[in-house]
């Protein structure tokens, strides 16, 4: 049913948003306490983080929901996804003054942070999806066993 599929997408996007937001908050904490220590963080950042995280979460929609991807297509879509994330974060970061474009170290720190967060969120998401697939396969196996025993009728 379409509603179940739509709810899965919304739940997935919310989970992606939550993961990205959590990682960005940790990154901001690391930047403001270790890399470029500051006593305060502007309150505007509290709105900027979820806004940018929401845009990043929406980029997950480049992956199709109705079919399995081959390795080549998955690789291409992942690269496009990564480039979109870089564009969003670097663009918003420039606009919001999160980094200094005239300092190569600042740009490098942003790029490294984006790569780390992308890798972490992707790994957690992949692991969750693999666990979900394992549970579904187990349920299917149990159903087929019950059906073979005559416990379930069509």
PDB file of C-alpha atoms in Angstrom:
ATOM      1  CA  UNK A   1       0.000   0.000   0.000  1.00  0.00           C
ATOM      2  CA  UNK A   2       1.083   3.539  -0.807  1.00  0.00           C
ATOM      3  CA  UNK A   3       0.485   4.820   2.712  1.00  0.00           C
ATOM      4  CA  UNK A   4       2.812   2.247   4.276  1.00  0.00           C
ATOM      5  CA  UNK A   5       5.506   3.127   1.734  1.00  0.00           C
ATOM      6  CA  UNK A   6       5.042   6.849   2.383  1.00  0.00           C
ATOM      7  CA  UNK A   7       5.292   6.294   6.135  1.00  0.00           C
ATOM      8  CA  UNK A   8       8.501   4.288   5.638  1.00  0.00           C
ATOM      9  CA  UNK A   9       9.990   7.185   3.669  1.00  0.00           C
ATOM     10  CA  UNK A  10       8.957   9.730   6.283  1.00  0.00           C
ATOM     11  CA  UNK A  11      10.352   7.563   9.083  1.00  0.00           C
ATOM     12  CA  UNK A  12      13.584   7.049   7.124  1.00  0.00           C
ATOM     13  CA  UNK A  13      13.949  10.786   6.451  1.00  0.00           C
ATOM     14  CA  UNK A  14      13.289  11.600  10.109  1.00  0.00           C
ATOM     15  CA  UNK A  15      15.932   9.073  11.172  1.00  0.00           C
ATOM     16  CA  UNK A  16      18.417  10.523   8.665  1.00  0.00           C
ATOM     17  CA  UNK A  17      17.623  14.038   9.899  1.00  0.00           C
ATOM     18  CA  UNK A  18      18.126  12.954  13.525  1.00  0.00           C
ATOM     19  CA  UNK A  19      21.445  11.257  12.792  1.00  0.00           C
ATOM     20  CA  UNK A  20      22.793  14.171  10.764  1.00  0.00           C
ATOM     21  CA  UNK A  21      21.674  16.702  13.388  1.00  0.00           C
ATOM     22  CA  UNK A  22      23.288  14.736  16.218  1.00  0.00           C
ATOM     23  CA  UNK A  23      26.572  14.433  14.314  1.00  0.00           C
ATOM     24  CA  UNK A  24      26.584  18.122  13.396  1.00  0.00           C
ATOM     25  CA  UNK A  25      25.976  19.136  17.020  1.00  0.00           C
ATOM     26  CA  UNK A  26      28.949  16.980  18.050  1.00  0.00           C
ATOM     27  CA  UNK A  27      31.051  18.519  15.255  1.00  0.00           C
ATOM     28  CA  UNK A  28      30.114  22.044  16.351  1.00  0.00           C
ATOM     29  CA  UNK A  29      31.038  21.132  19.925  1.00  0.00           C
ATOM     30  CA  UNK A  30      34.420  19.811  18.747  1.00  0.00           C
ATOM     31  CA  UNK A  31      35.085  22.873  16.606  1.00  0.00           C
ATOM     32  CA  UNK A  32      34.104  25.368  19.294  1.00  0.00           C
ATOM     33  CA  UNK A  33      36.015  23.679  22.109  1.00  0.00           C
ATOM     34  CA  UNK A  34      39.064  22.146  20.398  1.00  0.00           C
ATOM     35  CA  UNK A  35      39.785  23.461  16.892  1.00  0.00           C
ATOM     36  CA  UNK A  36      38.672  27.072  17.173  1.00  0.00           C
ATOM     37  CA  UNK A  37      37.839  27.632  20.846  1.00  0.00           C
ATOM     38  CA  UNK A  38      35.140  30.167  21.575  1.00  0.00           C
ATOM     39  CA  UNK A  39      33.211  31.073  24.701  1.00  0.00           C
ATOM     40  CA  UNK A  40      29.835  31.296  22.987  1.00  0.00           C
ATOM     41  CA  UNK A  41      27.931  29.931  20.031  1.00  0.00           C
ATOM     42  CA  UNK A  42      25.464  32.252  18.345  1.00  0.00           C
ATOM     43  CA  UNK A  43      21.835  31.332  18.922  1.00  0.00           C
ATOM     44  CA  UNK A  44      21.215  31.497  15.158  1.00  0.00           C
ATOM     45  CA  UNK A  45      23.229  28.275  14.870  1.00  0.00           C
ATOM     46  CA  UNK A  46      20.400  26.523  16.737  1.00  0.00           C
ATOM     47  CA  UNK A  47      18.170  27.213  13.714  1.00  0.00           C
ATOM     48  CA  UNK A  48      20.851  26.764  11.081  1.00  0.00           C
ATOM     49  CA  UNK A  49      21.779  23.211  12.135  1.00  0.00           C
ATOM     50  CA  UNK A  50      18.288  21.707  11.777  1.00  0.00           C
ATOM     51  CA  UNK A  51      17.648  23.635   8.555  1.00  0.00           C
ATOM     52  CA  UNK A  52      20.831  22.320   6.923  1.00  0.00           C
ATOM     53  CA  UNK A  53      20.242  18.845   8.397  1.00  0.00           C
ATOM     54  CA  UNK A  54      16.749  18.775   6.882  1.00  0.00           C
ATOM     55  CA  UNK A  55      18.114  19.677   3.442  1.00  0.00           C
ATOM     56  CA  UNK A  56      20.772  16.969   3.792  1.00  0.00           C
ATOM     57  CA  UNK A  57      18.156  14.395   4.847  1.00  0.00           C
ATOM     58  CA  UNK A  58      16.046  15.208   1.785  1.00  0.00           C
ATOM     59  CA  UNK A  59      18.963  14.286  -0.478  1.00  0.00           C
ATOM     60  CA  UNK A  60      18.376  10.660   0.573  1.00  0.00           C
ATOM     61  CA  UNK A  61      15.428  10.704  -1.813  1.00  0.00           C
ATOM     62  CA  UNK A  62      17.819  10.239  -4.769  1.00  0.00           C
ATOM     63  CA  UNK A  63      17.808   6.523  -3.940  1.00  0.00           C
ATOM     64  CA  UNK A  64      14.844   4.622  -5.419  1.00  0.00           C
ATOM     65  CA  UNK A  65      12.500   2.889  -2.987  1.00  0.00           C
ATOM     66  CA  UNK A  66      10.835   0.528  -5.426  1.00  0.00           C
ATOM     67  CA  UNK A  67      13.815  -1.482  -6.661  1.00  0.00           C
ATOM     68  CA  UNK A  68      17.252  -2.787  -5.759  1.00  0.00           C
ATOM     69  CA  UNK A  69      20.247  -0.962  -7.170  1.00  0.00           C
ATOM     70  CA  UNK A  70      23.183  -2.598  -8.903  1.00  0.00           C
ATOM     71  CA  UNK A  71      26.678  -1.879  -7.613  1.00  0.00           C
ATOM     72  CA  UNK A  72      27.520   0.638 -10.354  1.00  0.00           C
ATOM     73  CA  UNK A  73      24.284   2.578  -9.983  1.00  0.00           C
ATOM     74  CA  UNK A  74      24.605   2.518  -6.188  1.00  0.00           C
ATOM     75  CA  UNK A  75      28.150   3.860  -6.456  1.00  0.00           C
ATOM     76  CA  UNK A  76      27.093   6.643  -8.808  1.00  0.00           C
ATOM     77  CA  UNK A  77      24.116   7.621  -6.652  1.00  0.00           C
ATOM     78  CA  UNK A  78      26.270   7.567  -3.509  1.00  0.00           C
ATOM     79  CA  UNK A  79      28.815   9.849  -5.186  1.00  0.00           C
ATOM     80  CA  UNK A  80      26.040  12.217  -6.312  1.00  0.00           C
ATOM     81  CA  UNK A  81      24.576  12.102  -2.802  1.00  0.00           C
ATOM     82  CA  UNK A  82      27.978  12.930  -1.285  1.00  0.00           C
ATOM     83  CA  UNK A  83      28.484  15.827  -3.719  1.00  0.00           C
ATOM     84  CA  UNK A  84      25.004  17.177  -2.952  1.00  0.00           C
ATOM     85  CA  UNK A  85      25.756  17.049   0.771  1.00  0.00           C
ATOM     86  CA  UNK A  86      29.047  18.895   0.195  1.00  0.00           C
ATOM     87  CA  UNK A  87      27.268  21.545  -1.859  1.00  0.00           C
ATOM     88  CA  UNK A  88      24.549  22.059   0.746  1.00  0.00           C
ATOM     89  CA  UNK A  89      26.875  22.150   3.745  1.00  0.00           C
ATOM     90  CA  UNK A  90      29.623  24.237   2.128  1.00  0.00           C
ATOM     91  CA  UNK A  91      27.067  26.611   0.621  1.00  0.00           C
ATOM     92  CA  UNK A  92      25.127  27.024   3.843  1.00  0.00           C
ATOM     93  CA  UNK A  93      28.346  27.157   5.854  1.00  0.00           C
ATOM     94  CA  UNK A  94      29.623  29.988   3.675  1.00  0.00           C
ATOM     95  CA  UNK A  95      26.306  31.823   3.888  1.00  0.00           C
ATOM     96  CA  UNK A  96      26.101  31.347   7.677  1.00  0.00           C
ATOM     97  CA  UNK A  97      29.821  32.110   8.191  1.00  0.00           C
ATOM     98  CA  UNK A  98      30.616  28.669   9.646  1.00  0.00           C
ATOM     99  CA  UNK A  99      34.067  28.721   8.076  1.00  0.00           C
ATOM    100  CA  UNK A 100      36.442  31.142   6.441  1.00  0.00           C
ATOM    101  CA  UNK A 101      36.802  30.700   2.704  1.00  0.00           C
ATOM    102  CA  UNK A 102      40.117  32.577   2.762  1.00  0.00           C
ATOM    103  CA  UNK A 103      41.724  29.969   5.058  1.00  0.00           C
ATOM    104  CA  UNK A 104      42.559  26.608   3.480  1.00  0.00           C
ATOM    105  CA  UNK A 105      42.627  24.983   6.941  1.00  0.00           C
ATOM    106  CA  UNK A 106      39.054  26.095   7.539  1.00  0.00           C
ATOM    107  CA  UNK A 107      37.872  24.653   4.220  1.00  0.00           C
ATOM    108  CA  UNK A 108      39.834  21.434   4.827  1.00  0.00           C
ATOM    109  CA  UNK A 109      38.271  21.099   8.291  1.00  0.00           C
ATOM    110  CA  UNK A 110      34.800  21.473   6.760  1.00  0.00           C
ATOM    111  CA  UNK A 111      35.517  18.902   4.043  1.00  0.00           C
ATOM    112  CA  UNK A 112      36.914  16.404   6.557  1.00  0.00           C
ATOM    113  CA  UNK A 113      33.954  16.945   8.870  1.00  0.00           C
ATOM    114  CA  UNK A 114      31.489  16.451   6.015  1.00  0.00           C
ATOM    115  CA  UNK A 115      33.253  13.242   4.962  1.00  0.00           C
ATOM    116  CA  UNK A 116      33.278  11.862   8.516  1.00  0.00           C
ATOM    117  CA  UNK A 117      29.627  12.659   9.153  1.00  0.00           C
ATOM    118  CA  UNK A 118      28.605  11.277   5.746  1.00  0.00           C
ATOM    119  CA  UNK A 119      30.533   8.055   6.420  1.00  0.00           C
ATOM    120  CA  UNK A 120      29.138   7.662   9.941  1.00  0.00           C
ATOM    121  CA  UNK A 121      25.522   8.353   8.996  1.00  0.00           C
ATOM    122  CA  UNK A 122      25.812   6.086   5.929  1.00  0.00           C
ATOM    123  CA  UNK A 123      27.325   3.245   7.978  1.00  0.00           C
ATOM    124  CA  UNK A 124      24.665   3.467  10.687  1.00  0.00           C
ATOM    125  CA  UNK A 125      21.904   3.642   8.079  1.00  0.00           C
ATOM    126  CA  UNK A 126      23.348   0.680   6.157  1.00  0.00           C
ATOM    127  CA  UNK A 127      23.601  -1.381   9.347  1.00  0.00           C
ATOM    128  CA  UNK A 128      20.010  -0.551  10.274  1.00  0.00           C
ATOM    129  CA  UNK A 129      18.763  -1.484   6.798  1.00  0.00           C
ATOM    130  CA  UNK A 130      20.743  -4.754   6.882  1.00  0.00           C
ATOM    131  CA  UNK A 131      19.203  -5.624  10.261  1.00  0.00           C
ATOM    132  CA  UNK A 132      15.744  -4.783   8.931  1.00  0.00           C
ATOM    133  CA  UNK A 133      16.312  -7.042   5.894  1.00  0.00           C
ATOM    134  CA  UNK A 134      17.512  -9.839   8.193  1.00  0.00           C
ATOM    135  CA  UNK A 135      14.338  -9.556  10.310  1.00  0.00           C
ATOM    136  CA  UNK A 136      12.127  -9.554   7.212  1.00  0.00           C
ATOM    137  CA  UNK A 137      13.898 -12.625   5.801  1.00  0.00           C
ATOM    138  CA  UNK A 138      13.487 -14.407   9.134  1.00  0.00           C
ATOM    139  CA  UNK A 139       9.758 -13.613   9.184  1.00  0.00           C
ATOM    140  CA  UNK A 140       9.429 -14.843   5.608  1.00  0.00           C
ATOM    141  CA  UNK A 141      11.261 -18.064   6.463  1.00  0.00           C
ATOM    142  CA  UNK A 142       8.970 -18.638   9.479  1.00  0.00           C
ATOM    143  CA  UNK A 143       5.894 -17.972   7.329  1.00  0.00           C
ATOM    144  CA  UNK A 144       7.079 -20.410   4.664  1.00  0.00           C
ATOM    145  CA  UNK A 145       7.768 -23.092   7.289  1.00  0.00           C
ATOM    146  CA  UNK A 146       4.292 -22.667   8.804  1.00  0.00           C
ATOM    147  CA  UNK A 147       2.747 -22.771   5.356  1.00  0.00           C
ATOM    148  CA  UNK A 148       4.673 -25.967   4.488  1.00  0.00           C
ATOM    149  CA  UNK A 149       3.410 -27.586   7.720  1.00  0.00           C
ATOM    150  CA  UNK A 150      -0.151 -26.642   6.847  1.00  0.00           C
ATOM    151  CA  UNK A 151      -0.480 -24.195   9.739  1.00  0.00           C
ATOM    152  CA  UNK A 152      -1.328 -21.378   7.312  1.00  0.00           C
ATOM    153  CA  UNK A 153      -3.802 -21.559   4.451  1.00  0.00           C
ATOM    154  CA  UNK A 154      -3.897 -19.210   1.457  1.00  0.00           C
TER     155      UNK A 154
END
